[in-house]
Amino acid sequence: MDQDPHCTVERELLEAVNRITTFSTTAPPDEEQNQPKAEISGQVSKENPENSDLQDSNTSLSPNSSMTTKELQEYWRNEKSQCKQVKLLFEIPSTRIVEHHLSKYVMYKIIILQTGSFDGNKSVIERRYSDFEKLHRSLLEDFSEEMEDVTFPKKALTGNFTEEIINERKLAFKDYLRLLYSMKYIRRSKKFIDFLTKPELQEAYGCLRGGQYTKALEILLEVIGLQERLTRGNPVSIVPTLCAIVVCHKDLENPASAFEYGEKALSRLRVHNSHRYYIPLLEAMITLAYELGKDFLTLQEKLEEWKAKKDPIRVFSLKELAVREYVQ
């Protein structure tokens, strides 16, 4: 059974909360403290280190940070929830044949369910044979040992569109996804997560750049639930999607909904204030809070505090950052 490293973080964070709650004074600034550190075992060696979001998620949490006791307790509760491992099931109930100009291929409908949940927690995506094939080749580059006994359905020279072949592949791809998900390093890998989410995100960001905010929002809200379940060990990685939802709600003049998702994103960045989305998100939240008549002074103080510590650099707006995502 996998041992989720966040369970260790939970215990350390609880001790930190208890120390702050019990004592009214903090340790001297120059006194070094043990810093709880959340890391995905083996991920650094298995994953491409240039993924900044994965690196951000491994940033240490210092008990001497500027977080208040309430914020630490909230952060601990969030981390505690990560210890509850989510299990996903993959079903391929149907297919459809697509004929486009000179090409013809089969789209496999994949339903992703969380164990013990109702239909409200399911995600539905479509992938074709070539998508699975590309994933398989890509995973072999990083996980050759883990993939040693994983079989992949070969492409037939003829009969690819017969009912018999399609049904065989439906079962084969279902077992294939189940097997990949059963391996910890693979299910947490960016390549596996991208296979399940990237096409939809690319479409959503394309709509956002084209000013189709309603369509973009619809897709983003569909994919965010799946992203959350796939990246529970790395909650910071979904911040760009949450911020894109904020941008859509703002442009659709839904400030209350924008503020709600902004708070979700900000909660994931409390100990990651060097993240590229942190300052643009703070600035957007200050504007939204002022518009909604909410407390914006606390957010303003955090912004000024950050600016006092950092050298002046050009910071993009939240919308400018969002439209740059998935630009080829």
CSV table of C-alpha atoms in Angstrom, one decimal:
chain,number,residue,atom,x,y,z
A,1,MET,CA,0.0,0.0,0.0
A,2,ASP,CA,1.3,3.5,-0.9
A,3,GLN,CA,2.3,5.7,2.0
A,4,ASP,CA,1.2,9.2,1.1
A,5,PRO,CA,4.0,11.7,2.2
A,6,HIS,CA,1.3,14.2,3.1
A,7,CYS,CA,0.4,12.2,6.2
A,8,THR,CA,3.9,13.1,7.6
A,9,VAL,CA,3.2,16.7,6.8
A,10,GLU,CA,-0.1,16.4,8.7
A,11,ARG,CA,1.7,15.4,11.9
A,12,GLU,CA,4.3,18.1,11.5
A,13,LEU,CA,1.8,20.8,10.8
A,14,LEU,CA,-0.3,19.8,13.8
A,15,GLU,CA,2.8,20.1,16.0
A,16,ALA,CA,3.5,23.5,14.5
A,17,VAL,CA,-0.1,24.6,15.1
A,18,ASN,CA,0.0,23.4,18.7
A,19,ARG,CA,3.2,25.3,19.4
A,20,ILE,CA,1.8,28.5,18.0
A,21,THR,CA,-1.5,28.1,19.9
A,22,THR,CA,0.2,27.2,23.2
A,23,PHE,CA,2.9,29.9,23.2
A,24,SER,CA,2.2,33.6,22.6
A,25,THR,CA,5.9,34.4,21.7
A,26,THR,CA,7.8,33.1,18.7
A,27,ALA,CA,11.3,31.8,18.6
A,28,PRO,CA,14.1,34.3,17.9
A,29,PRO,CA,14.5,35.1,14.2
A,30,ASP,CA,18.0,33.6,14.0
A,31,GLU,CA,17.0,30.3,15.6
A,32,GLU,CA,16.7,27.7,12.9
A,33,GLN,CA,13.6,25.5,13.0
A,34,ASN,CA,13.0,22.1,11.5
A,35,GLN,CA,10.9,22.8,8.4
A,36,PRO,CA,8.2,20.3,7.5
A,37,LYS,CA,8.8,19.2,3.9
A,38,ALA,CA,6.3,17.6,1.6
A,39,GLU,CA,7.8,15.7,-1.3
A,40,ILE,CA,6.6,13.0,-3.6
A,41,SER,CA,8.9,10.1,-3.1
A,42,GLY,CA,10.9,9.3,-6.2
A,43,GLN,CA,9.2,12.0,-8.3
A,44,VAL,CA,12.3,14.3,-8.7
A,45,SER,CA,14.3,11.4,-10.2
A,46,LYS,CA,11.3,10.2,-12.3
A,47,GLU,CA,10.0,13.6,-13.5
A,48,ASN,CA,11.2,16.4,-15.6
A,49,PRO,CA,12.6,19.0,-13.2
A,50,GLU,CA,11.6,21.9,-15.4
A,51,ASN,CA,8.0,21.7,-14.3
A,52,SER,CA,7.8,24.7,-12.0
A,53,ASP,CA,4.5,23.8,-10.4
A,54,LEU,CA,5.9,20.5,-9.2
A,55,GLN,CA,8.9,22.3,-7.8
A,56,ASP,CA,6.7,24.8,-6.1
A,57,SER,CA,4.7,22.1,-4.4
A,58,ASN,CA,7.9,20.8,-2.7
A,59,THR,CA,8.7,24.2,-1.1
A,60,SER,CA,9.2,23.9,2.7
A,61,LEU,CA,6.8,25.3,5.2
A,62,SER,CA,8.5,27.3,7.9
A,63,PRO,CA,6.9,27.6,11.4
A,64,ASN,CA,8.4,31.2,11.4
A,65,SER,CA,6.4,32.2,8.3
A,66,SER,CA,4.0,35.1,8.4
A,67,MET,CA,1.0,32.7,8.5
A,68,THR,CA,-1.4,33.3,11.4
A,69,THR,CA,-2.5,30.5,13.7
A,70,LYS,CA,-5.9,30.4,11.9
A,71,GLU,CA,-4.2,30.2,8.5
A,72,LEU,CA,-1.9,27.4,9.8
A,73,GLN,CA,-4.8,25.5,11.1
A,74,GLU,CA,-6.7,25.9,7.8
A,75,TYR,CA,-3.6,24.8,5.9
A,76,TRP,CA,-3.2,21.8,8.2
A,77,ARG,CA,-6.8,20.8,7.5
A,78,ASN,CA,-6.2,21.0,3.8
A,79,GLU,CA,-3.1,18.8,4.1
A,80,LYS,CA,-5.0,16.4,6.3
A,81,SER,CA,-7.6,15.8,3.6
A,82,GLN,CA,-4.8,14.9,1.2
A,83,CYS,CA,-4.0,11.9,3.4
A,84,LYS,CA,-7.3,10.3,2.3
A,85,GLN,CA,-6.2,8.5,-0.8
A,86,VAL,CA,-8.6,8.9,-3.8
A,87,LYS,CA,-9.1,5.8,-5.9
A,88,LEU,CA,-10.3,6.3,-9.5
A,89,LEU,CA,-12.0,3.8,-11.8
A,90,PHE,CA,-11.9,3.9,-15.6
A,91,GLU,CA,-14.8,2.7,-17.8
A,92,ILE,CA,-15.1,2.8,-21.6
A,93,PRO,CA,-18.8,2.3,-22.3
A,94,SER,CA,-19.0,3.4,-25.9
A,95,THR,CA,-17.1,4.5,-29.0
A,96,ARG,CA,-17.8,6.5,-32.1
A,97,ILE,CA,-16.3,6.4,-35.5
A,98,VAL,CA,-15.1,9.8,-36.9
A,99,GLU,CA,-14.6,10.5,-40.6
A,100,HIS,CA,-12.8,13.7,-41.2
A,101,HIS,CA,-11.7,14.5,-44.8
A,102,LEU,CA,-9.3,11.7,-45.7
A,103,SER,CA,-8.9,10.3,-42.1
A,104,LYS,CA,-11.1,7.9,-40.2
A,105,TYR,CA,-10.6,6.9,-36.6
A,106,VAL,CA,-12.4,5.6,-33.5
A,107,MET,CA,-13.0,7.8,-30.5
A,108,TYR,CA,-13.2,6.0,-27.1
A,109,LYS,CA,-15.4,7.5,-24.5
A,110,ILE,CA,-13.7,7.3,-21.1
A,111,ILE,CA,-15.6,7.8,-17.9
A,112,ILE,CA,-13.5,8.4,-14.8
A,113,LEU,CA,-15.2,7.7,-11.5
A,114,GLN,CA,-14.2,8.2,-7.9
A,115,THR,CA,-14.7,5.1,-5.9
A,116,GLY,CA,-17.7,5.3,-3.5
A,117,SER,CA,-19.1,8.4,-5.3
A,118,PHE,CA,-22.2,9.2,-7.3
A,119,ASP,CA,-22.4,10.4,-10.8
A,120,GLY,CA,-21.7,14.0,-9.8
A,121,ASN,CA,-18.1,13.1,-9.3
A,122,LYS,CA,-17.5,11.5,-12.7
A,123,SER,CA,-15.5,13.0,-15.6
A,124,VAL,CA,-16.0,12.2,-19.3
A,125,ILE,CA,-13.3,12.5,-21.9
A,126,GLU,CA,-12.7,11.1,-25.4
A,127,ARG,CA,-9.4,9.7,-26.7
A,128,ARG,CA,-8.4,7.9,-29.9
A,129,TYR,CA,-6.0,5.0,-30.5
A,130,SER,CA,-3.1,7.3,-31.5
A,131,ASP,CA,-3.5,9.3,-28.2
A,132,PHE,CA,-3.1,6.0,-26.2
A,133,GLU,CA,-0.2,5.0,-28.4
A,134,LYS,CA,1.6,8.4,-27.9
A,135,LEU,CA,1.1,8.1,-24.1
A,136,HIS,CA,2.5,4.6,-24.1
A,137,ARG,CA,5.7,5.6,-26.0
A,138,SER,CA,6.1,8.6,-23.8
A,139,LEU,CA,5.8,6.6,-20.5
A,140,LEU,CA,8.3,4.0,-21.8
A,141,GLU,CA,10.9,6.8,-21.9
A,142,ASP,CA,10.6,7.5,-18.2
A,143,PHE,CA,9.3,4.3,-16.7
A,144,SER,CA,10.8,1.4,-18.7
A,145,GLU,CA,11.1,-0.9,-15.7
A,146,GLU,CA,7.6,-0.2,-14.4
A,147,MET,CA,6.2,-0.7,-18.0
A,148,GLU,CA,8.1,-3.9,-18.6
A,149,ASP,CA,5.0,-6.1,-18.2
A,150,VAL,CA,2.4,-3.6,-19.5
A,151,THR,CA,1.0,-4.8,-22.8
A,152,PHE,CA,-0.4,-2.4,-25.4
A,153,PRO,CA,-3.0,-3.4,-28.1
A,154,LYS,CA,-1.3,-3.5,-31.5
A,155,LYS,CA,-2.7,-1.8,-34.5
A,156,ALA,CA,-4.1,-4.2,-37.0
A,157,LEU,CA,-3.4,-3.8,-40.7
A,158,THR,CA,-7.1,-4.4,-41.5
A,159,GLY,CA,-10.4,-4.6,-39.6
A,160,ASN,CA,-9.7,-1.7,-37.2
A,161,PHE,CA,-13.3,-0.6,-37.5
A,162,THR,CA,-15.0,-3.9,-37.0
A,163,GLU,CA,-17.2,-4.2,-34.0
A,164,GLU,CA,-15.1,-7.1,-32.7
A,165,ILE,CA,-11.8,-5.2,-32.8
A,166,ILE,CA,-13.4,-2.1,-31.3
A,167,ASN,CA,-14.9,-4.1,-28.4
A,168,GLU,CA,-11.6,-5.8,-27.8
A,169,ARG,CA,-9.8,-2.5,-27.6
A,170,LYS,CA,-12.4,-1.0,-25.3
A,171,LEU,CA,-11.6,-3.7,-22.7
A,172,ALA,CA,-7.8,-3.5,-23.4
A,173,PHE,CA,-7.7,0.3,-22.9
A,174,LYS,CA,-9.8,0.0,-19.7
A,175,ASP,CA,-7.3,-2.5,-18.3
A,176,TYR,CA,-4.4,-0.4,-19.6
A,177,LEU,CA,-5.6,2.7,-17.7
A,178,ARG,CA,-6.4,0.7,-14.6
A,179,LEU,CA,-2.9,-0.8,-14.6
A,180,LEU,CA,-1.2,2.6,-15.2
A,181,TYR,CA,-3.1,4.2,-12.4
A,182,SER,CA,-2.2,1.3,-10.0
A,183,MET,CA,1.5,2.4,-10.2
A,184,LYS,CA,2.3,5.3,-8.0
A,185,TYR,CA,5.0,6.9,-10.0
A,186,ILE,CA,3.0,6.7,-13.2
A,187,ARG,CA,-0.3,8.0,-11.9
A,188,ARG,CA,1.5,11.0,-10.4
A,189,SER,CA,3.5,11.7,-13.5
A,190,LYS,CA,2.8,14.8,-15.6
A,191,LYS,CA,2.6,12.7,-18.7
A,192,PHE,CA,-0.3,10.5,-17.4
A,193,ILE,CA,-2.1,13.5,-16.0
A,194,ASP,CA,-1.7,15.5,-19.2
A,195,PHE,CA,-3.1,12.6,-21.2
A,196,LEU,CA,-6.3,12.8,-19.1
A,197,THR,CA,-6.6,16.6,-19.0
A,198,LYS,CA,-4.5,18.5,-21.5
A,199,PRO,CA,-6.7,18.3,-24.6
A,200,GLU,CA,-9.6,19.8,-22.7
A,201,LEU,CA,-7.4,22.5,-21.1
A,202,GLN,CA,-5.9,23.4,-24.5
A,203,GLU,CA,-9.5,23.8,-25.9
A,204,ALA,CA,-10.5,25.9,-22.8
A,205,TYR,CA,-7.6,28.2,-23.0
A,206,GLY,CA,-8.1,28.6,-26.8
A,207,CYS,CA,-11.7,29.7,-26.1
A,208,LEU,CA,-10.4,32.1,-23.4
A,209,ARG,CA,-8.0,33.7,-25.7
A,210,GLY,CA,-10.7,34.1,-28.3
A,211,GLY,CA,-13.0,35.8,-25.8
A,212,GLN,CA,-15.4,32.8,-25.6
A,213,TYR,CA,-15.6,33.0,-21.8
A,214,THR,CA,-18.8,31.1,-21.4
A,215,LYS,CA,-17.5,28.1,-23.4
A,216,ALA,CA,-14.0,28.3,-21.7
A,217,LEU,CA,-15.6,28.3,-18.3
A,218,GLU,CA,-17.8,25.4,-19.1
A,219,ILE,CA,-14.8,23.3,-20.0
A,220,LEU,CA,-12.6,24.5,-17.1
A,221,LEU,CA,-15.3,23.6,-14.6
A,222,GLU,CA,-15.5,20.1,-16.1
A,223,VAL,CA,-11.8,19.5,-15.9
A,224,ILE,CA,-11.0,21.1,-12.6
A,225,GLY,CA,-12.7,18.2,-10.6
A,226,LEU,CA,-10.6,15.6,-12.4
A,227,GLN,CA,-7.5,17.7,-12.0
A,228,GLU,CA,-8.1,17.9,-8.2
A,229,ARG,CA,-8.5,14.1,-7.9
A,230,LEU,CA,-5.4,13.4,-10.0
A,231,THR,CA,-3.1,15.9,-8.3
A,232,ARG,CA,-4.0,15.6,-4.6
A,233,GLY,CA,-0.3,15.1,-3.9
A,234,ASN,CA,0.5,18.4,-5.6
A,235,PRO,CA,-2.4,20.9,-5.0
A,236,VAL,CA,-0.4,23.9,-6.3
A,237,SER,CA,-0.4,22.4,-9.9
A,238,ILE,CA,-4.1,23.3,-10.4
A,239,VAL,CA,-3.6,27.0,-9.5
A,240,PRO,CA,-3.4,28.0,-13.2
A,241,THR,CA,-6.8,26.4,-13.9
A,242,LEU,CA,-8.4,28.0,-10.8
A,243,CYS,CA,-7.0,31.4,-12.0
A,244,ALA,CA,-8.4,30.9,-15.5
A,245,ILE,CA,-11.8,30.2,-13.9
A,246,VAL,CA,-11.4,33.5,-12.0
A,247,VAL,CA,-10.6,35.3,-15.2
A,248,CYS,CA,-13.7,33.9,-17.0
A,249,HIS,CA,-16.0,34.8,-14.1
A,250,LYS,CA,-14.6,38.3,-14.0
A,251,ASP,CA,-15.1,38.9,-17.7
A,252,LEU,CA,-18.6,37.4,-17.5
A,253,GLU,CA,-19.3,39.9,-14.6
A,254,ASN,CA,-19.7,37.3,-11.9
A,255,PRO,CA,-17.4,38.8,-9.2
A,256,ALA,CA,-18.8,36.7,-6.4
A,257,SER,CA,-17.9,33.4,-8.2
A,258,ALA,CA,-14.6,34.9,-9.3
A,259,PHE,CA,-13.7,35.7,-5.7
A,260,GLU,CA,-14.8,32.2,-4.6
A,261,TYR,CA,-12.4,30.5,-7.0
A,262,GLY,CA,-9.7,33.1,-6.2
A,263,GLU,CA,-9.9,32.1,-2.6
A,264,LYS,CA,-9.4,28.5,-3.5
A,265,ALA,CA,-6.3,29.3,-5.6
A,266,LEU,CA,-4.9,31.7,-2.9
A,267,SER,CA,-5.3,29.0,-0.2
A,268,ARG,CA,-3.0,26.7,-2.3
A,269,LEU,CA,-0.3,29.5,-2.5
A,270,ARG,CA,-0.1,30.5,1.2
A,271,VAL,CA,3.3,28.9,1.5
A,272,HIS,CA,4.3,29.4,-2.1
A,273,ASN,CA,4.4,33.2,-2.5
A,274,SER,CA,7.2,32.9,-5.0
A,275,HIS,CA,4.8,31.3,-7.4
A,276,ARG,CA,4.3,33.2,-10.7
A,277,TYR,CA,0.5,33.4,-10.1
A,278,TYR,CA,0.7,34.7,-6.5
A,279,ILE,CA,1.0,38.5,-7.1
A,280,PRO,CA,-1.3,38.7,-10.1
A,281,LEU,CA,-3.9,36.7,-8.1
A,282,LEU,CA,-3.5,39.0,-5.1
A,283,GLU,CA,-4.0,42.0,-7.2
A,284,ALA,CA,-7.1,40.5,-8.8
A,285,MET,CA,-8.5,39.5,-5.4
A,286,ILE,CA,-8.0,43.0,-4.0
A,287,THR,CA,-10.0,44.5,-6.9
A,288,LEU,CA,-12.8,41.8,-6.4
A,289,ALA,CA,-12.9,42.3,-2.7
A,290,TYR,CA,-13.3,46.1,-3.1
A,291,GLU,CA,-16.0,45.6,-5.6
A,292,LEU,CA,-17.9,43.1,-3.4
A,293,GLY,CA,-17.5,45.2,-0.2
A,294,LYS,CA,-15.2,42.6,1.4
A,295,ASP,CA,-12.1,43.1,3.5
A,296,PHE,CA,-9.3,44.0,1.0
A,297,LEU,CA,-6.9,45.5,3.5
A,298,THR,CA,-5.5,42.1,4.5
A,299,LEU,CA,-4.8,41.3,0.9
A,300,GLN,CA,-3.3,44.7,0.3
A,301,GLU,CA,-1.0,44.2,3.3
A,302,LYS,CA,0.2,40.9,1.9
A,303,LEU,CA,0.8,42.5,-1.4
A,304,GLU,CA,2.8,45.4,0.1
A,305,GLU,CA,4.7,42.9,2.3
A,306,TRP,CA,5.7,40.9,-0.8
A,307,LYS,CA,6.8,44.0,-2.7
A,308,ALA,CA,8.9,45.1,0.2
A,309,LYS,CA,10.9,41.9,0.2
A,310,LYS,CA,11.3,41.4,-3.6
A,311,ASP,CA,13.2,43.5,-6.1
A,312,PRO,CA,10.8,45.3,-8.4
A,313,ILE,CA,10.0,43.2,-11.5
A,314,ARG,CA,7.4,43.3,-14.2
A,315,VAL,CA,4.4,41.3,-13.1
A,316,PHE,CA,1.7,40.3,-15.6
A,317,SER,CA,-1.9,40.6,-14.8
A,318,LEU,CA,-3.9,37.5,-14.0
A,319,LYS,CA,-5.6,37.6,-17.4
A,320,GLU,CA,-2.2,38.1,-19.2
A,321,LEU,CA,-0.8,35.0,-17.5
A,322,ALA,CA,-3.9,33.0,-18.3
A,323,VAL,CA,-3.9,33.7,-22.0
A,324,ARG,CA,-0.2,32.6,-22.2
A,325,GLU,CA,-1.0,29.1,-20.9
A,326,TYR,CA,-0.8,26.3,-23.6
A,327,VAL,CA,0.5,28.7,-26.2
A,328,GLN,CA,2.5,26.6,-28.6
